[in-house]
Short mmCIF file of C-alpha atoms in Angstrom, two decimals:
data_model
loop_
_atom_site.label_atom_id
_atom_site.label_comp_id
_atom_site.label_asym_id
_atom_site.label_seq_id
_atom_site.Cartn_x
_atom_site.Cartn_y
_atom_site.Cartn_z
CA MET A 1 -43.62 55.65 -7.32
CA ARG A 2 -45.22 58.11 -5.07
CA ILE A 3 -43.25 59.82 -2.40
CA ALA A 4 -44.41 61.61 1.14
CA PHE A 5 -41.40 63.57 1.80
CA VAL A 6 -41.29 65.37 5.52
CA TYR A 7 -39.19 68.31 6.77
CA ARG A 8 -40.46 71.66 8.16
CA ASN A 9 -37.97 73.97 6.11
CA LEU A 10 -37.85 73.72 2.53
CA ASN A 11 -35.75 76.28 1.21
CA ARG A 12 -32.18 76.95 0.69
CA SER A 13 -30.85 78.78 4.00
CA GLY A 14 -29.24 76.23 5.67
CA SER A 15 -27.13 73.00 4.95
CA LEU A 16 -29.78 70.82 5.53
CA GLU A 17 -32.36 72.79 3.89
CA ARG A 18 -30.30 72.78 0.54
CA ASP A 19 -29.72 69.23 0.79
CA SER A 20 -33.61 68.39 1.74
CA ILE A 21 -34.58 70.95 -1.49
CA GLN A 22 -32.18 69.41 -3.93
CA LEU A 23 -33.10 66.08 -3.22
CA VAL A 24 -36.63 66.32 -3.71
CA GLU A 25 -35.97 68.70 -7.03
CA GLY A 26 -33.81 65.48 -8.17
CA LEU A 27 -36.19 62.68 -7.35
CA ALA A 28 -38.86 65.24 -9.20
CA ALA A 29 -36.46 65.10 -12.17
CA ARG A 30 -36.73 61.43 -12.66
CA GLY A 31 -40.10 61.20 -12.37
CA VAL A 32 -40.63 60.52 -9.18
CA GLU A 33 -44.13 61.95 -7.47
CA MET A 34 -43.32 64.27 -4.77
CA HIS A 35 -45.43 65.38 -2.26
CA CYS A 36 -43.90 67.67 0.63
CA TYR A 37 -44.99 68.54 4.33
CA CYS A 38 -43.71 71.19 5.36
CA ASP A 39 -44.03 74.74 6.79
CA PRO A 40 -45.78 76.93 4.27
CA ALA A 41 -44.19 80.29 6.30
CA LEU A 42 -40.85 78.58 5.74
CA SER A 43 -40.56 77.00 2.56
CA GLN A 44 -40.56 77.78 -1.31
CA GLU A 45 -43.00 76.36 -3.84
CA ILE A 46 -40.76 73.97 -6.53
CA PRO A 47 -41.56 73.03 -9.49
CA ASP A 48 -43.87 70.13 -10.17
CA VAL A 49 -43.23 68.97 -6.71
CA THR A 50 -46.86 69.01 -4.53
CA LEU A 51 -46.87 71.25 -0.87
CA HIS A 52 -49.08 69.57 1.79
CA PRO A 53 -49.13 72.81 4.48
CA VAL A 54 -48.27 71.86 8.00
CA ARG A 55 -48.14 74.30 10.91
CA PRO A 56 -46.62 74.20 14.09
CA ALA A 57 -48.14 75.48 17.57
CA THR A 58 -45.55 78.54 17.71
CA ARG A 59 -42.74 79.63 15.85
CA SER A 60 -40.53 81.38 18.76
CA ARG A 61 -36.98 80.47 18.89
CA SER A 62 -37.15 81.27 22.80
CA ARG A 63 -35.69 78.52 25.00
CA LEU A 64 -39.19 76.61 25.21
CA GLY A 65 -40.38 77.59 22.23
CA TYR A 66 -38.32 75.99 20.12
CA PRO A 67 -38.53 72.54 21.84
CA LEU A 68 -42.86 73.14 21.37
CA LEU A 69 -41.91 73.85 17.96
CA ARG A 70 -40.54 71.16 16.99
CA LEU A 71 -42.41 68.56 18.98
CA SER A 72 -45.27 70.44 17.76
CA PHE A 73 -44.42 69.98 13.68
CA ALA A 74 -43.49 66.72 13.90
CA ALA A 75 -47.08 65.65 15.79
CA ARG A 76 -49.03 67.59 13.38
CA ALA A 77 -46.98 66.10 10.26
CA THR A 78 -47.19 62.75 11.70
CA LYS A 79 -51.19 62.70 12.08
CA ALA A 80 -51.05 64.40 8.34
CA ILE A 81 -49.33 61.28 7.28
CA ARG A 82 -51.09 58.62 8.86
CA ALA A 83 -54.54 60.22 7.89
CA ASP A 84 -52.55 60.37 3.61
CA ARG A 85 -50.11 57.08 4.42
CA ALA A 86 -52.70 55.26 1.81
CA ARG A 87 -52.10 57.54 -1.08
CA TYR A 88 -48.06 56.90 -1.37
CA ASP A 89 -45.65 54.20 -1.75
CA LEU A 90 -43.29 54.97 0.66
CA VAL A 91 -43.13 58.16 3.78
CA HIS A 92 -39.64 59.77 4.01
CA VAL A 93 -38.67 62.10 7.22
CA LEU A 94 -35.44 64.08 7.41
CA GLY A 95 -34.29 64.25 11.04
CA VAL A 96 -36.57 64.57 13.71
CA ALA A 97 -39.63 65.60 11.01
CA ALA A 98 -42.20 63.32 12.42
CA TRP A 99 -42.52 59.62 13.29
CA GLU A 100 -44.81 57.79 10.75
CA HIS A 101 -42.40 56.92 7.86
CA ASP A 102 -40.74 54.49 6.07
CA VAL A 103 -37.00 55.54 5.49
CA VAL A 104 -35.41 58.18 7.61
CA HIS A 105 -32.76 60.29 6.82
CA VAL A 106 -30.58 60.89 10.02
CA PRO A 107 -28.26 63.10 10.75
CA ALA A 108 -27.13 62.64 13.66
CA VAL A 109 -28.38 60.94 16.94
CA MET A 110 -28.53 63.16 20.06
CA ALA A 111 -27.81 61.37 22.64
CA ALA A 112 -24.34 60.25 20.85
CA GLU A 113 -23.48 63.59 20.32
CA GLN A 114 -24.09 64.97 24.08
CA LYS A 115 -22.09 62.00 24.77
CA ARG A 116 -19.22 63.14 22.45
CA TRP A 117 -19.73 66.67 23.81
CA PRO A 118 -16.97 67.05 26.71
CA GLU A 119 -14.89 65.64 24.81
CA GLU A 120 -15.02 67.93 21.56
CA GLY A 121 -17.00 70.92 21.53
CA GLY A 122 -17.34 71.18 25.16
CA ALA A 123 -13.86 70.83 25.92
CA SER A 124 -12.88 74.38 27.39
CA PHE A 125 -16.47 74.32 29.77
CA ARG A 126 -16.34 73.78 33.22
CA ALA A 127 -17.83 70.44 34.43
CA ALA A 128 -18.61 69.45 30.51
CA SER A 129 -19.62 66.08 31.51
CA LEU A 130 -22.37 67.07 34.09
CA ARG A 131 -23.27 69.63 31.68
CA ALA A 132 -23.98 66.82 28.78
CA ALA A 133 -25.59 64.39 31.31
CA LEU A 134 -28.19 67.26 32.30
CA ALA A 135 -28.43 68.30 29.10
CA PRO A 136 -32.39 67.11 28.31
CA VAL A 137 -32.91 69.25 31.71
CA LEU A 138 -30.90 72.39 30.59
CA ARG A 139 -31.84 72.30 26.87
CA PRO A 140 -35.44 71.24 26.28
CA GLU A 141 -34.88 71.61 22.58
CA VAL A 142 -32.79 68.18 23.97
CA ALA A 143 -34.92 66.73 26.05
CA ALA A 144 -37.70 67.10 22.63
CA ILE A 145 -35.77 65.72 19.71
CA ARG A 146 -34.25 62.60 21.75
CA THR A 147 -38.50 61.70 22.62
CA ILE A 148 -39.06 62.25 18.89
CA GLU A 149 -36.16 59.52 18.14
CA ARG A 150 -37.04 56.88 20.23
CA LEU A 151 -40.64 56.92 18.86
CA GLN A 152 -38.72 56.82 15.52
CA PHE A 153 -37.08 53.82 16.04
CA ARG A 154 -39.11 51.52 17.77
CA PRO A 155 -38.56 48.23 16.51
CA GLY A 156 -40.78 47.83 13.23
CA ARG A 157 -41.45 51.43 13.11
CA TYR A 158 -38.95 52.00 9.70
CA ALA A 159 -38.28 49.91 6.39
CA ARG A 160 -34.72 51.29 6.21
CA LEU A 161 -32.66 54.27 7.80
CA THR A 162 -29.88 56.61 6.04
CA ALA A 163 -26.72 58.23 7.81
CA VAL A 164 -24.82 60.85 6.99
CA THR A 165 -21.69 58.95 8.06
CA GLU A 166 -20.76 55.75 9.17
CA ARG A 167 -20.58 57.52 12.34
CA VAL A 168 -23.77 58.19 12.77
CA ARG A 169 -24.94 54.50 11.40
CA ALA A 170 -22.74 53.37 14.06
CA ASP A 171 -24.62 55.54 16.95
CA LEU A 172 -27.66 54.05 15.41
CA ALA A 173 -26.45 51.04 16.18
CA ARG A 174 -25.02 51.73 19.70
CA VAL A 175 -28.05 54.34 21.26
CA HIS A 176 -31.11 53.19 19.38
CA GLY A 177 -30.48 49.16 18.35
CA VAL A 178 -30.84 49.72 14.82
CA ASP A 179 -29.66 46.65 13.11
CA PRO A 180 -26.57 48.14 10.89
CA ASP A 181 -27.53 46.71 8.09
CA SER A 182 -30.94 48.45 7.65
CA VAL A 183 -28.85 51.40 7.44
CA ASP A 184 -27.69 53.03 4.29
CA VAL A 185 -24.88 55.79 4.28
CA VAL A 186 -25.24 58.49 2.09
CA PRO A 187 -23.70 62.02 2.80
CA PRO A 188 -25.42 65.18 1.65
CA SER A 189 -25.24 66.35 -2.21
CA VAL A 190 -23.79 69.46 -3.11
CA ASP A 191 -25.26 71.20 -6.83
CA VAL A 192 -21.39 70.83 -7.91
CA ALA A 193 -21.97 72.88 -10.85
CA ARG A 194 -23.22 76.24 -8.99
CA PHE A 195 -20.26 76.01 -6.71
CA ALA A 196 -17.85 75.47 -9.96
CA THR A 197 -18.23 79.31 -10.66
CA ALA A 198 -15.50 81.22 -12.21
CA ARG A 199 -14.76 84.14 -8.96
CA ASP A 200 -16.33 87.15 -8.27
CA GLY A 201 -14.92 90.43 -7.50
CA ALA A 202 -18.28 92.72 -7.00
CA LEU A 203 -18.76 90.56 -3.79
CA ARG A 204 -15.58 92.80 -2.42
CA ASP A 205 -16.60 95.47 -3.73
CA GLN A 206 -20.29 95.25 -1.90
CA LEU A 207 -17.97 94.40 0.99
CA GLY A 208 -15.86 97.52 1.02
CA ILE A 209 -12.53 94.60 0.44
CA ALA A 210 -10.16 95.97 -2.00
CA ALA A 211 -9.21 93.42 -4.98
CA ASP A 212 -5.96 92.41 -3.89
CA SER A 213 -7.13 91.58 0.20
CA GLN A 214 -7.58 88.28 1.18
CA VAL A 215 -11.00 86.75 2.15
CA ILE A 216 -11.46 84.08 4.21
CA LEU A 217 -14.80 83.08 4.16
CA PHE A 218 -16.53 81.56 7.32
CA ILE A 219 -20.30 79.72 6.73
CA GLY A 220 -22.73 78.42 9.57
CA HIS A 221 -25.82 79.43 11.74
CA ALA A 222 -24.80 78.18 15.02
CA PHE A 223 -22.03 80.44 15.37
CA GLU A 224 -20.71 78.66 18.68
CA ARG A 225 -21.15 75.30 17.94
CA LYS A 226 -19.42 76.40 14.59
CA GLY A 227 -15.75 78.28 15.91
CA LEU A 228 -16.94 81.39 15.58
CA GLU A 229 -15.09 82.69 18.23
CA ASP A 230 -11.87 80.57 17.27
CA ALA A 231 -12.13 81.82 13.84
CA ILE A 232 -11.64 85.71 14.87
CA ALA A 233 -8.93 84.86 16.84
CA VAL A 234 -7.34 82.99 14.26
CA LEU A 235 -7.35 85.93 11.71
CA ALA A 236 -6.02 88.12 14.24
CA GLY A 237 -2.73 86.29 13.50
CA THR A 238 -2.61 87.00 9.55
CA GLN A 239 -1.86 89.72 7.39
CA PRO A 240 -3.94 93.11 8.32
CA SER A 241 -5.00 92.43 3.90
CA ALA A 242 -7.14 89.48 5.26
CA HIS A 243 -10.72 89.70 6.22
CA LEU A 244 -13.28 87.15 7.69
CA VAL A 245 -16.44 87.41 5.98
CA VAL A 246 -18.99 85.34 8.73
CA VAL A 247 -21.77 84.02 6.67
CA GLY A 248 -25.30 82.79 8.36
CA ASP A 249 -27.82 84.41 11.07
CA GLY A 250 -27.53 84.19 14.70
CA ARG A 251 -26.67 86.27 17.99
CA ARG A 252 -23.35 88.17 16.95
CA ASP A 253 -23.27 90.69 19.43
CA GLU A 254 -20.35 88.80 21.38
CA PHE A 255 -18.80 88.18 18.37
CA GLU A 256 -18.62 91.66 17.38
CA ARG A 257 -17.51 92.44 20.68
CA ALA A 258 -15.00 89.76 20.29
CA ALA A 259 -13.84 91.16 17.35
CA GLU A 260 -12.97 94.91 18.56
CA ALA A 261 -11.16 93.59 21.70
CA LEU A 262 -8.86 92.50 18.83
CA GLY A 263 -8.78 95.33 16.80
CA LEU A 264 -10.13 93.48 13.94
CA ARG A 265 -13.72 95.15 13.62
CA GLU A 266 -13.51 96.36 10.42
CA ARG A 267 -11.77 93.24 9.21
CA VAL A 268 -14.84 91.22 10.68
CA HIS A 269 -17.69 91.34 7.92
CA PHE A 270 -21.24 90.14 9.27
CA VAL A 271 -23.37 89.47 6.15
CA GLY A 272 -25.88 87.50 7.49
CA GLY A 273 -27.98 84.43 6.08
CA THR A 274 -28.45 83.95 2.26
CA VAL A 275 -29.97 81.20 -0.49
CA GLU A 276 -27.26 82.12 -2.68
CA PRO A 277 -23.96 80.66 -0.86
CA GLU A 278 -21.44 79.78 -3.96
CA THR A 279 -21.41 84.06 -4.42
CA TYR A 280 -19.34 84.02 -1.40
CA TYR A 281 -17.30 80.99 -2.11
CA ALA A 282 -16.62 82.46 -5.19
CA ALA A 283 -15.53 85.96 -4.05
CA ALA A 284 -13.15 83.51 -0.85
CA ASP A 285 -9.66 82.50 -0.97
CA VAL A 286 -9.82 79.95 1.60
CA LEU A 287 -12.41 78.20 3.77
CA LEU A 288 -12.19 78.56 7.31
CA PHE A 289 -14.40 76.15 9.32
CA PRO A 290 -13.22 75.46 12.55
CA THR A 291 -16.25 73.68 14.31
CA ARG A 292 -16.31 72.25 17.51
CA SER A 293 -18.90 69.82 16.45
CA ASP A 294 -21.29 69.07 12.71
CA PRO A 295 -21.78 65.35 12.08
CA TRP A 296 -20.93 66.23 8.17
CA GLY A 297 -19.91 69.81 7.55
CA LEU A 298 -21.39 70.64 4.14
CA PRO A 299 -19.83 73.70 3.90
CA VAL A 300 -16.42 72.00 3.68
CA ILE A 301 -17.85 69.84 0.15
CA GLU A 302 -19.58 72.76 -1.02
CA ALA A 303 -15.70 74.94 -0.87
CA MET A 304 -14.15 71.92 -2.70
CA ALA A 305 -16.57 72.33 -5.42
CA ALA A 306 -16.14 75.83 -5.51
CA GLY A 307 -11.94 75.01 -5.53
CA LEU A 308 -11.50 76.33 -2.14
CA PRO A 309 -8.93 75.00 -0.25
CA VAL A 310 -10.10 74.13 3.60
CA VAL A 311 -9.03 74.61 6.98
CA THR A 312 -11.28 72.66 9.86
CA THR A 313 -11.23 70.27 12.33
CA SER A 314 -11.74 66.81 13.24
CA ALA A 315 -15.07 67.25 14.42
CA ALA A 316 -16.36 68.05 11.13
CA GLY A 317 -17.37 64.28 9.62
CA SER A 318 -16.23 65.72 6.01
CA ALA A 319 -13.40 67.05 7.12
CA LYS A 320 -11.76 63.17 6.27
CA VAL A 321 -12.61 63.12 2.76
CA ALA A 322 -11.22 66.53 2.72
CA GLU A 323 -8.10 65.75 4.49
CA GLU A 324 -7.51 62.84 2.40
CA ALA A 325 -8.01 64.38 -1.25
CA GLY A 326 -5.68 66.77 -0.29
CA ALA A 327 -7.85 69.98 -0.39
CA ALA A 328 -7.97 70.49 3.85
CA PHE A 329 -5.96 71.00 6.68
CA VAL A 330 -7.41 69.72 9.36
CA ALA A 331 -6.83 70.40 13.28
CA PRO A 332 -8.17 69.60 16.76
CA PRO A 333 -11.03 71.11 17.87
CA ARG A 334 -10.33 74.61 19.14
CA ALA A 335 -6.20 73.80 18.16
CA ARG A 336 -6.13 77.74 17.71
CA GLU A 337 -2.20 77.92 17.27
CA ALA A 338 -2.49 74.34 14.58
CA LEU A 339 -5.48 76.68 12.78
CA GLY A 340 -3.14 80.13 12.21
CA ARG A 341 -0.47 78.14 11.52
CA ALA A 342 -2.61 76.04 8.67
CA LEU A 343 -4.93 79.63 7.62
CA VAL A 344 -1.35 81.62 7.32
CA GLY A 345 0.51 78.71 5.58
CA LEU A 346 -2.33 78.78 2.63
CA LEU A 347 -2.74 82.44 2.50
CA ASP A 348 1.00 83.34 1.80
CA GLU A 349 1.38 79.85 -0.71
CA PRO A 350 -1.15 81.02 -3.77
CA GLU A 351 -0.09 77.95 -5.81
CA LEU A 352 -0.71 76.34 -2.91
CA ARG A 353 -4.04 77.06 -1.99
CA HIS A 354 -4.54 76.39 -6.04
CA ARG A 355 -3.52 73.14 -5.92
CA MET A 356 -6.09 71.91 -3.23
CA GLY A 357 -8.83 73.52 -4.50
CA GLU A 358 -8.40 71.96 -8.12
CA ARG A 359 -7.97 68.61 -6.00
CA GLY A 360 -11.24 69.58 -3.49
CA ARG A 361 -12.97 70.38 -7.05
CA ALA A 362 -12.14 67.18 -8.42
CA GLU A 363 -13.34 65.25 -5.48
CA ALA A 364 -16.35 66.82 -4.51
CA ALA A 365 -18.04 65.26 -8.20
CA ARG A 366 -18.44 62.18 -6.12
CA PHE A 367 -21.08 63.71 -3.91
CA SER A 368 -23.05 65.31 -6.64
CA LEU A 369 -27.43 65.31 -6.53
CA ASP A 370 -27.23 63.02 -9.16
CA ALA A 371 -25.13 60.55 -6.85
CA THR A 372 -27.36 61.31 -3.71
CA VAL A 373 -30.47 60.33 -5.76
CA ASP A 374 -29.12 57.31 -7.33
CA ALA A 375 -28.38 56.26 -3.28
CA THR A 376 -31.90 57.76 -2.09
CA LEU A 377 -33.77 55.46 -5.02
CA GLN A 378 -31.56 52.66 -4.27
CA THR A 379 -32.80 52.88 -0.45
CA TYR A 380 -36.51 53.11 -1.60
CA GLU A 381 -36.22 49.81 -3.74
CA ARG A 382 -34.68 48.45 -0.07
CA ALA A 383 -37.47 49.93 1.79
CA LEU A 384 -40.04 48.85 -0.65
CA ASP A 385 -38.71 45.10 -0.61
CA ALA A 386 -38.50 45.02 3.13
CA LYS A 387 -42.21 46.07 3.40
CA ALA A 388 -43.05 43.39 0.94
CA ARG A 389 -41.75 41.16 2.87
CA ARG A 390 -43.81 42.47 6.32
CA VAL A 391 -46.48 41.88 3.84
CA ARG A 392 -45.56 37.91 3.16
#
């Protein structure tokens, strides 16, 4: 089978990136001939996989530049795929990377996320409902994503879709009129073996954290949406020996000021992005993931694979999985008091942390790369059947 896979960033810098590169590697290991259309400036070489460069018109991250980046990459990837279409059995697009495809993997539906935002991520904002309604104007990136989605989900433009959760599957039906029977739910994978590592004290030494101190891990690039402000506020209610390690790229100025105002600057460590997140899980005692909006929330499953207990919010799509496994405490978004109680309870009870971590480790196995590759191959077979029926 020859597959064209389209995603802009084939690297390990973030959750979607790790998921995509692991999937490509897993499919190639099963004998699938993989051809990846990606931005060469942001992608890494993968053994036994052919990369096809697609360069966006800009790489600006500004308010207007980033929407242009997304649109121009998708347009150029679409053009390249159309030119090469006959070479492949299927074209698999991740997110809004192109609108020429047979299979699309859908992490979220933008219009649905914006509609929920006033009650979830935007609950503390004034005129949140109005902001949500005006989002395509106020945030051009939202308009760009919604435009690509409309092109992707036109009737007859796809053979099969995959969604990260049942909620995303329902969003596709409600917003774009997609038949739910054409959507397979395929959560992101975790390299379970990679995260199931022994505890690592070296990282604590590098950060100047004493061996007997407690390390709370926060991981995610979008600091505001992932709830870093809440994490810092919650840290204030813990023992002075507790430290918050922040992994991810983002504008940190306002969060450094927030830590300073609470007298926590020496206890909050910004380490930037990483391609080896497992080293931070190995050095931590608990994952604090107070996200305000997250269709899935891969760090929750990564923490489970690493044997870490989790404190998170119901805004994470994976929170229900972790809670039902007995591996997480789940609070409403922005509920700092509830998050703080759960966190302090875990830090005070090492045996409880151990029990929850072990339950999480056992549950994370079902999100292994092998399971995701199996599910993806089943989707490919269904997509090929759907294409064959069209020809007949």
